[in-house]
PDB file of C-alpha atoms in Angstrom:
ATOM      1  CA  MET A1088    -104.466  59.909 -53.764  1.00 67.00           C
ATOM      2  CA  SER A1089    -104.760  62.244 -50.842  1.00 55.00           C
ATOM      3  CA  ALA A1090    -107.793  62.127 -48.579  1.00 53.00           C
ATOM      4  CA  ASP A1091    -109.217  65.549 -49.431  1.00 56.00           C
ATOM      5  CA  SER A1092    -111.573  66.252 -52.315  1.00 68.00           C
ATOM      6  CA  ARG A1093    -109.234  68.294 -54.515  1.00 89.00           C
ATOM      7  CA  PHE A1094    -108.699  66.947 -58.005  1.00 96.00           C
ATOM      8  CA  GLU A1095    -105.217  65.475 -58.070  1.00 97.00           C
ATOM      9  CA  VAL A1096    -102.637  65.206 -60.847  1.00 98.00           C
ATOM     10  CA  ILE A1097    -100.640  61.986 -60.394  1.00 98.00           C
ATOM     11  CA  PRO A1098     -97.443  61.249 -62.349  1.00 97.00           C
ATOM     12  CA  ALA A1099     -96.953  57.689 -63.593  1.00 95.00           C
ATOM     13  CA  VAL A1100     -93.774  55.732 -62.947  1.00 94.00           C
ATOM     14  CA  ASP A1101     -94.171  52.673 -65.187  1.00 89.00           C
ATOM     15  CA  VAL A1102     -91.254  50.253 -64.919  1.00 90.00           C
ATOM     16  CA  GLN A1103     -90.025  47.688 -67.457  1.00 88.00           C
ATOM     17  CA  ASP A1104     -86.679  45.905 -67.152  1.00 85.00           C
ATOM     18  CA  GLY A1105     -85.868  48.133 -64.177  1.00 85.00           C
ATOM     19  CA  GLU A1106     -86.321  51.379 -66.137  1.00 87.00           C
ATOM     20  CA  VAL A1107     -89.117  53.935 -66.471  1.00 86.00           C
ATOM     21  CA  VAL A1108     -90.993  53.270 -69.739  1.00 82.00           C
ATOM     22  CA  GLN A1109     -94.112  54.653 -71.416  1.00 75.00           C
ATOM     23  CA  LEU A1110     -95.930  52.346 -73.834  1.00 73.00           C
ATOM     24  CA  VAL A1111     -98.274  53.276 -76.692  1.00 64.00           C
ATOM     25  CA  GLN A1112    -101.698  51.619 -76.309  1.00 57.00           C
ATOM     26  CA  GLY A1113    -100.134  49.210 -73.823  1.00 60.00           C
ATOM     27  CA  GLU A1114     -98.268  47.283 -76.511  1.00 67.00           C
ATOM     28  CA  ARG A1115     -94.925  45.698 -75.756  1.00 66.00           C
ATOM     29  CA  GLY A1116     -92.063  46.993 -77.847  1.00 69.00           C
ATOM     30  CA  THR A1117     -93.565  50.483 -78.216  1.00 69.00           C
ATOM     31  CA  GLY A1118     -91.889  51.884 -75.113  1.00 70.00           C
ATOM     32  CA  THR A1119     -89.811  55.023 -74.751  1.00 80.00           C
ATOM     33  CA  ARG A1120     -87.345  54.791 -71.860  1.00 86.00           C
ATOM     34  CA  TYR A1121     -86.923  57.543 -69.286  1.00 81.00           C
ATOM     35  CA  GLY A1122     -84.237  56.286 -66.927  1.00 87.00           C
ATOM     36  CA  ASP A1123     -84.043  55.341 -63.261  1.00 91.00           C
ATOM     37  CA  PRO A1124     -87.334  54.853 -61.354  1.00 92.00           C
ATOM     38  CA  VAL A1125     -86.086  56.363 -58.072  1.00 95.00           C
ATOM     39  CA  GLU A1126     -84.764  59.433 -59.879  1.00 95.00           C
ATOM     40  CA  ALA A1127     -88.107  59.812 -61.669  1.00 94.00           C
ATOM     41  CA  ALA A1128     -90.022  59.475 -58.399  1.00 95.00           C
ATOM     42  CA  GLU A1129     -87.849  62.078 -56.693  1.00 96.00           C
ATOM     43  CA  ARG A1130     -88.203  64.435 -59.644  1.00 95.00           C
ATOM     44  CA  TRP A1131     -92.002  64.304 -59.510  1.00 96.00           C
ATOM     45  CA  ILE A1132     -92.043  64.859 -55.756  1.00 96.00           C
ATOM     46  CA  ASP A1133     -89.756  67.871 -56.142  1.00 96.00           C
ATOM     47  CA  ALA A1134     -92.245  69.180 -58.730  1.00 96.00           C
ATOM     48  CA  GLY A1135     -95.109  68.939 -56.221  1.00 96.00           C
ATOM     49  CA  ALA A1136     -96.621  65.456 -56.622  1.00 97.00           C
ATOM     50  CA  GLU A1137     -98.555  64.175 -53.603  1.00 96.00           C
ATOM     51  CA  THR A1138     -99.164  60.696 -55.058  1.00 97.00           C
ATOM     52  CA  LEU A1139     -97.156  58.491 -57.426  1.00 97.00           C
ATOM     53  CA  HIS A1140     -98.698  55.860 -59.674  1.00 97.00           C
ATOM     54  CA  LEU A1141     -96.340  52.884 -59.924  1.00 95.00           C
ATOM     55  CA  VAL A1142     -96.802  50.105 -62.488  1.00 91.00           C
ATOM     56  CA  ASP A1143     -94.789  46.927 -62.976  1.00 89.00           C
ATOM     57  CA  LEU A1144     -95.238  46.567 -66.748  1.00 84.00           C
ATOM     58  CA  ASP A1145     -93.390  43.249 -66.862  1.00 77.00           C
ATOM     59  CA  GLY A1146     -95.619  42.058 -64.034  1.00 67.00           C
ATOM     60  CA  ALA A1147     -98.757  43.045 -65.930  1.00 70.00           C
ATOM     61  CA  PHE A1148     -97.662  40.942 -68.898  1.00 70.00           C
ATOM     62  CA  GLU A1149     -96.104  38.013 -67.032  1.00 69.00           C
ATOM     63  CA  GLY A1150     -98.707  37.712 -64.274  1.00 63.00           C
ATOM     64  CA  GLU A1151     -96.194  37.962 -61.460  1.00 64.00           C
ATOM     65  CA  ARG A1152     -94.269  40.821 -59.936  1.00 68.00           C
ATOM     66  CA  VAL A1153     -90.962  41.274 -61.794  1.00 65.00           C
ATOM     67  CA  ASN A1154     -89.579  44.689 -60.791  1.00 75.00           C
ATOM     68  CA  ALA A1155     -89.997  44.324 -57.019  1.00 81.00           C
ATOM     69  CA  SER A1156     -86.528  45.668 -56.250  1.00 85.00           C
ATOM     70  CA  ALA A1157     -87.186  48.899 -58.178  1.00 90.00           C
ATOM     71  CA  PHE A1158     -90.366  49.560 -56.214  1.00 90.00           C
ATOM     72  CA  GLU A1159     -88.770  48.658 -52.902  1.00 92.00           C
ATOM     73  CA  ALA A1160     -86.106  51.263 -53.697  1.00 94.00           C
ATOM     74  CA  ILE A1161     -88.827  53.853 -54.371  1.00 94.00           C
ATOM     75  CA  VAL A1162     -90.609  53.036 -51.101  1.00 93.00           C
ATOM     76  CA  GLU A1163     -87.324  53.359 -49.255  1.00 94.00           C
ATOM     77  CA  ALA A1164     -86.442  56.652 -50.951  1.00 94.00           C
ATOM     78  CA  VAL A1165     -89.781  58.486 -50.897  1.00 93.00           C
ATOM     79  CA  GLY A1166     -92.390  56.332 -49.147  1.00 82.00           C
ATOM     80  CA  ASP A1167     -92.790  58.743 -46.239  1.00 89.00           C
ATOM     81  CA  GLU A1168     -93.193  61.806 -48.467  1.00 91.00           C
ATOM     82  CA  VAL A1169     -96.067  60.800 -50.759  1.00 95.00           C
ATOM     83  CA  ASP A1170     -98.861  58.291 -51.268  1.00 96.00           C
ATOM     84  CA  LEU A1171     -97.818  55.341 -53.434  1.00 97.00           C
ATOM     85  CA  GLN A1172    -100.209  53.220 -55.473  1.00 97.00           C
ATOM     86  CA  LEU A1173     -98.833  50.146 -57.225  1.00 95.00           C
ATOM     87  CA  GLY A1174    -100.181  47.765 -59.842  1.00 93.00           C
ATOM     88  CA  GLY A1175     -98.948  45.144 -62.277  1.00 89.00           C
ATOM     89  CA  GLY A1176     -98.661  41.436 -61.559  1.00 86.00           C
ATOM     90  CA  ILE A1177    -100.474  41.442 -58.205  1.00 92.00           C
ATOM     91  CA  ARG A1178    -102.452  38.229 -58.430  1.00 90.00           C
ATOM     92  CA  THR A1179    -103.057  37.107 -54.824  1.00 94.00           C
ATOM     93  CA  ALA A1180    -104.277  38.624 -51.575  1.00 96.00           C
ATOM     94  CA  GLU A1181    -100.917  37.659 -50.048  1.00 95.00           C
ATOM     95  CA  ASP A1182     -99.085  39.686 -52.721  1.00 92.00           C
ATOM     96  CA  ALA A1183    -101.304  42.670 -52.023  1.00 95.00           C
ATOM     97  CA  VAL A1184    -101.010  42.561 -48.236  1.00 95.00           C
ATOM     98  CA  GLY A1185     -97.242  42.127 -48.519  1.00 93.00           C
ATOM     99  CA  LEU A1186     -97.041  45.341 -50.549  1.00 93.00           C
ATOM    100  CA  LEU A1187     -99.238  47.219 -48.077  1.00 95.00           C
ATOM    101  CA  ASP A1188     -96.981  46.020 -45.272  1.00 93.00           C
ATOM    102  CA  LEU A1189     -93.962  47.185 -47.284  1.00 92.00           C
ATOM    103  CA  GLY A1190     -95.294  50.744 -47.363  1.00 94.00           C
ATOM    104  CA  ILE A1191     -97.442  50.911 -50.496  1.00 96.00           C
ATOM    105  CA  ASP A1192    -100.632  52.884 -49.702  1.00 97.00           C
ATOM    106  CA  ARG A1193    -102.916  51.356 -52.336  1.00 97.00           C
ATOM    107  CA  VAL A1194    -102.699  48.202 -54.424  1.00 97.00           C
ATOM    108  CA  ILE A1195    -104.098  48.246 -57.944  1.00 96.00           C
ATOM    109  CA  LEU A1196    -105.813  45.027 -59.024  1.00 95.00           C
ATOM    110  CA  GLY A1197    -106.752  44.463 -62.648  1.00 89.00           C
ATOM    111  CA  THR A1198    -106.620  40.903 -63.960  1.00 86.00           C
ATOM    112  CA  ALA A1199    -106.885  39.437 -60.436  1.00 92.00           C
ATOM    113  CA  ALA A1200    -110.056  41.432 -59.698  1.00 94.00           C
ATOM    114  CA  VAL A1201    -111.700  40.401 -62.969  1.00 89.00           C
ATOM    115  CA  GLU A1202    -110.777  36.726 -62.671  1.00 91.00           C
ATOM    116  CA  ASN A1203    -111.378  36.484 -58.915  1.00 95.00           C
ATOM    117  CA  PRO A1204    -113.704  39.288 -57.695  1.00 96.00           C
ATOM    118  CA  PRO A1205    -113.773  38.043 -54.052  1.00 97.00           C
ATOM    119  CA  ILE A1206    -110.080  39.016 -53.748  1.00 98.00           C
ATOM    120  CA  VAL A1207    -111.261  42.634 -53.544  1.00 98.00           C
ATOM    121  CA  GLU A1208    -113.504  41.775 -50.608  1.00 97.00           C
ATOM    122  CA  THR A1209    -110.781  39.747 -48.871  1.00 97.00           C
ATOM    123  CA  ILE A1210    -108.157  42.505 -48.962  1.00 97.00           C
ATOM    124  CA  SER A1211    -110.637  45.313 -48.249  1.00 96.00           C
ATOM    125  CA  ALA A1212    -111.951  43.555 -45.136  1.00 94.00           C
ATOM    126  CA  GLU A1213    -108.453  43.509 -43.655  1.00 93.00           C
ATOM    127  CA  HIS A1214    -107.233  46.819 -45.106  1.00 96.00           C
ATOM    128  CA  PRO A1215    -110.241  49.069 -45.862  1.00 96.00           C
ATOM    129  CA  GLY A1216    -109.876  51.555 -48.680  1.00 96.00           C
ATOM    130  CA  THR A1217    -106.571  50.197 -49.946  1.00 97.00           C
ATOM    131  CA  VAL A1218    -107.793  48.391 -53.078  1.00 98.00           C
ATOM    132  CA  MET A1219    -107.990  50.316 -56.332  1.00 98.00           C
ATOM    133  CA  VAL A1220    -109.593  48.195 -59.057  1.00 97.00           C
ATOM    134  CA  SER A1221    -108.130  48.862 -62.483  1.00 93.00           C
ATOM    135  CA  LEU A1222    -110.622  48.722 -65.327  1.00 94.00           C
ATOM    136  CA  ASP A1223    -108.826  49.007 -68.638  1.00 88.00           C
ATOM    137  CA  ALA A1224    -111.167  49.536 -71.576  1.00 89.00           C
ATOM    138  CA  LYS A1225    -110.536  48.764 -75.225  1.00 86.00           C
ATOM    139  CA  ASP A1226    -113.349  49.203 -77.747  1.00 86.00           C
ATOM    140  CA  GLY A1227    -115.700  49.799 -74.804  1.00 87.00           C
ATOM    141  CA  GLU A1228    -114.934  46.503 -73.034  1.00 91.00           C
ATOM    142  CA  VAL A1229    -112.719  45.681 -70.044  1.00 91.00           C
ATOM    143  CA  VAL A1230    -109.473  43.954 -71.076  1.00 85.00           C
ATOM    144  CA  VAL A1231    -107.022  42.010 -68.892  1.00 80.00           C
ATOM    145  CA  SER A1232    -103.623  40.279 -68.968  1.00 71.00           C
ATOM    146  CA  GLY A1233    -101.633  43.327 -69.996  1.00 66.00           C
ATOM    147  CA  TRP A1234    -104.514  44.562 -72.172  1.00 66.00           C
ATOM    148  CA  THR A1235    -104.371  41.482 -74.404  1.00 72.00           C
ATOM    149  CA  GLU A1236    -107.645  39.686 -73.549  1.00 81.00           C
ATOM    150  CA  SER A1237    -111.173  41.093 -73.777  1.00 85.00           C
ATOM    151  CA  THR A1238    -113.677  40.153 -71.059  1.00 84.00           C
ATOM    152  CA  GLY A1239    -116.908  41.488 -72.583  1.00 89.00           C
ATOM    153  CA  LEU A1240    -117.535  43.483 -69.381  1.00 91.00           C
ATOM    154  CA  ASP A1241    -118.910  47.020 -69.522  1.00 94.00           C
ATOM    155  CA  PRO A1242    -116.591  49.309 -67.494  1.00 95.00           C
ATOM    156  CA  ALA A1243    -119.397  51.206 -65.704  1.00 96.00           C
ATOM    157  CA  THR A1244    -121.225  47.998 -64.736  1.00 96.00           C
ATOM    158  CA  ALA A1245    -117.972  46.432 -63.547  1.00 96.00           C
ATOM    159  CA  ALA A1246    -117.085  49.543 -61.500  1.00 97.00           C
ATOM    160  CA  ALA A1247    -120.386  49.368 -59.606  1.00 97.00           C
ATOM    161  CA  ARG A1248    -119.815  45.694 -58.877  1.00 96.00           C
ATOM    162  CA  TYR A1249    -116.370  46.334 -57.383  1.00 97.00           C
ATOM    163  CA  GLU A1250    -117.678  49.198 -55.274  1.00 98.00           C
ATOM    164  CA  GLU A1251    -120.102  46.705 -53.699  1.00 97.00           C
ATOM    165  CA  LEU A1252    -117.161  44.369 -52.998  1.00 97.00           C
ATOM    166  CA  GLY A1253    -115.349  47.078 -51.049  1.00 97.00           C
ATOM    167  CA  ALA A1254    -113.023  48.714 -53.586  1.00 98.00           C
ATOM    168  CA  GLY A1255    -111.785  52.078 -52.337  1.00 98.00           C
ATOM    169  CA  ALA A1256    -111.345  53.546 -55.816  1.00 98.00           C
ATOM    170  CA  ILE A1257    -111.533  52.745 -59.516  1.00 98.00           C
ATOM    171  CA  LEU A1258    -108.683  53.341 -61.949  1.00 97.00           C
ATOM    172  CA  PHE A1259    -110.206  53.734 -65.413  1.00 95.00           C
ATOM    173  CA  THR A1260    -107.774  53.547 -68.306  1.00 88.00           C
ATOM    174  CA  ASN A1261    -108.890  54.048 -71.872  1.00 84.00           C
ATOM    175  CA  VAL A1262    -106.444  51.828 -73.767  1.00 80.00           C
ATOM    176  CA  ASP A1263    -107.658  53.106 -77.141  1.00 70.00           C
ATOM    177  CA  VAL A1264    -105.982  56.451 -76.452  1.00 63.00           C
ATOM    178  CA  GLU A1265    -103.200  55.394 -74.045  1.00 62.00           C
ATOM    179  CA  GLY A1266     -99.771  56.858 -74.787  1.00 59.00           C
ATOM    180  CA  LYS A1267    -100.824  58.417 -78.109  1.00 63.00           C
ATOM    181  CA  LEU A1268    -100.992  62.058 -76.983  1.00 68.00           C
ATOM    182  CA  GLU A1269    -104.175  62.491 -79.013  1.00 73.00           C
ATOM    183  CA  GLY A1270    -106.627  63.418 -76.268  1.00 80.00           C
ATOM    184  CA  ILE A1271    -109.116  61.751 -73.935  1.00 88.00           C
ATOM    185  CA  ASP A1272    -112.568  60.178 -74.282  1.00 87.00           C
ATOM    186  CA  ARG A1273    -114.528  62.251 -71.754  1.00 91.00           C
ATOM    187  CA  ALA A1274    -117.835  60.393 -72.209  1.00 91.00           C
ATOM    188  CA  ALA A1275    -116.249  57.053 -71.305  1.00 91.00           C
ATOM    189  CA  VAL A1276    -114.909  58.548 -68.068  1.00 94.00           C
ATOM    190  CA  GLU A1277    -118.247  60.177 -67.208  1.00 96.00           C
ATOM    191  CA  ALA A1278    -120.054  56.832 -67.589  1.00 95.00           C
ATOM    192  CA  VAL A1279    -117.813  55.224 -64.972  1.00 97.00           C
ATOM    193  CA  VAL A1280    -117.977  58.248 -62.639  1.00 98.00           C
ATOM    194  CA  ASP A1281    -121.790  58.202 -62.804  1.00 98.00           C
ATOM    195  CA  ALA A1282    -121.894  54.484 -61.901  1.00 98.00           C
ATOM    196  CA  VAL A1283    -120.128  54.738 -58.522  1.00 98.00           C
ATOM    197  CA  ASP A1284    -119.759  56.876 -55.403  1.00 98.00           C
ATOM    198  CA  ILE A1285    -116.094  55.994 -54.803  1.00 98.00           C
ATOM    199  CA  PRO A1286    -113.294  58.028 -56.430  1.00 98.00           C
ATOM    200  CA  VAL A1287    -112.559  57.374 -60.101  1.00 98.00           C
ATOM    201  CA  VAL A1288    -109.010  58.015 -61.278  1.00 98.00           C
ATOM    202  CA  ALA A1289    -108.741  58.531 -65.033  1.00 96.00           C
ATOM    203  CA  SER A1290    -105.801  57.506 -67.182  1.00 91.00           C
ATOM    204  CA  GLY A1291    -104.979  57.387 -70.875  1.00 86.00           C
ATOM    205  CA  GLY A1292    -104.698  59.881 -73.698  1.00 85.00           C
ATOM    206  CA  VAL A1293    -103.954  63.076 -71.807  1.00 92.00           C
ATOM    207  CA  ALA A1294    -102.173  65.365 -74.265  1.00 92.00           C
ATOM    208  CA  SER A1295    -102.934  68.877 -73.049  1.00 95.00           C
ATOM    209  CA  LEU A1296    -103.947  70.964 -70.059  1.00 97.00           C
ATOM    210  CA  ASP A1297    -107.449  71.092 -71.585  1.00 96.00           C
ATOM    211  CA  ASP A1298    -107.624  67.297 -71.240  1.00 95.00           C
ATOM    212  CA  VAL A1299    -106.679  67.533 -67.567  1.00 97.00           C
ATOM    213  CA  VAL A1300    -109.390  70.126 -66.889  1.00 97.00           C
ATOM    214  CA  ALA A1301    -111.951  68.101 -68.899  1.00 96.00           C
ATOM    215  CA  LEU A1302    -111.357  65.078 -66.671  1.00 96.00           C
ATOM    216  CA  GLN A1303    -111.802  67.235 -63.580  1.00 97.00           C
ATOM    217  CA  GLN A1304    -115.092  68.529 -65.033  1.00 96.00           C
ATOM    218  CA  ALA A1305    -116.138  64.958 -65.894  1.00 96.00           C
ATOM    219  CA  GLY A1306    -116.142  64.188 -62.173  1.00 97.00           C
ATOM    220  CA  ALA A1307    -112.944  62.186 -61.881  1.00 98.00           C
ATOM    221  CA  ALA A1308    -111.108  62.463 -58.548  1.00 98.00           C
ATOM    222  CA  ALA A1309    -107.672  62.430 -60.145  1.00 98.00           C
ATOM    223  CA  VAL A1310    -105.772  61.867 -63.368  1.00 97.00           C
ATOM    224  CA  VAL A1311    -102.693  59.718 -63.927  1.00 96.00           C
ATOM    225  CA  ILE A1312    -100.349  61.212 -66.518  1.00 94.00           C
ATOM    226  CA  GLY A1313     -97.346  59.530 -68.086  1.00 90.00           C
ATOM    227  CA  THR A1314     -96.235  60.310 -71.623  1.00 88.00           C
ATOM    228  CA  ALA A1315     -97.350  63.962 -71.684  1.00 91.00           C
ATOM    229  CA  LEU A1316     -95.264  64.768 -68.598  1.00 94.00           C
ATOM    230  CA  TYR A1317     -92.216  62.780 -69.694  1.00 91.00           C
ATOM    231  CA  GLU A1318     -92.307  64.331 -73.160  1.00 90.00           C
ATOM    232  CA  GLY A1319     -92.668  67.837 -71.732  1.00 93.00           C
ATOM    233  CA  GLU A1320     -96.050  68.645 -73.281  1.00 94.00           C
ATOM    234  CA  PHE A1321     -96.652  70.542 -70.031  1.00 96.00           C
ATOM    235  CA  THR A1322     -95.202  70.467 -66.522  1.00 97.00           C
ATOM    236  CA  LEU A1323     -96.733  68.940 -63.421  1.00 97.00           C
ATOM    237  CA  ARG A1324     -96.910  72.419 -61.886  1.00 97.00           C
ATOM    238  CA  GLU A1325     -98.762  73.753 -64.962  1.00 98.00           C
ATOM    239  CA  ALA A1326    -101.271  70.890 -64.736  1.00 98.00           C
ATOM    240  CA  MET A1327    -101.872  71.570 -61.050  1.00 97.00           C
ATOM    241  CA  GLN A1328    -102.333  75.279 -61.711  1.00 97.00           C
ATOM    242  CA  ALA A1329    -104.777  74.586 -64.564  1.00 97.00           C
ATOM    243  CA  VAL A1330    -106.901  72.494 -62.203  1.00 96.00           C
ATOM    244  CA  GLU A1331    -106.867  75.183 -59.513  1.00 95.00           C
ATOM    245  CA  SER A1332    -107.804  77.901 -62.016  1.00 93.00           C
ATOM    246  CA  ALA A1333    -110.682  75.814 -63.382  1.00 85.00           C
TER     247      ALA A1333
END
């Protein structure tokens, strides 16, 4: 996510078993495969991406980083050209700082932040602005452990709490619509945006250029898009132009 205030369109590079994969509603076994992660990263940069959203899907499910070599290859190939934000399986401050030292610009903490909120404060004190807290919502509640366990937390309330702990941004994913290409839940995004002053990056359900513009109008700082881009519903350039026109 670049430092200026323009709404940004961020392609997702989700990796499972060393390949790019897009899941439906975050469920294992629903994935469509899209090839080599480095090739995907380079393709999105050639199309104009300024930030890439990297997710270790195996790490999210297993609770430890599994596809480290794939992400190291991406950092090596394109780390100087774009901002890189990475999540999935980061459970300790040491993990996070190691990734920042490797060349990742922002670490995304989901389960670790929910189970151990002070981790956000610890990393942010040493590396201000580098922690993006991932709040994944299912049926209106934050879920963790690869979207399998409900916490009972309200996403907007949780977002405000993490802002106080030093989070530099919130990643809000609506799991109910993730990967289905059926559209977004604008009200859910607006509730989180209204709760904090830090940037909110929206993810989940984007199926059309109208969805992209709606998220911009909802006050989000950026949108992460996976399935719609990989399936060719629209191009990255078209999404960027729609935002500029709006």
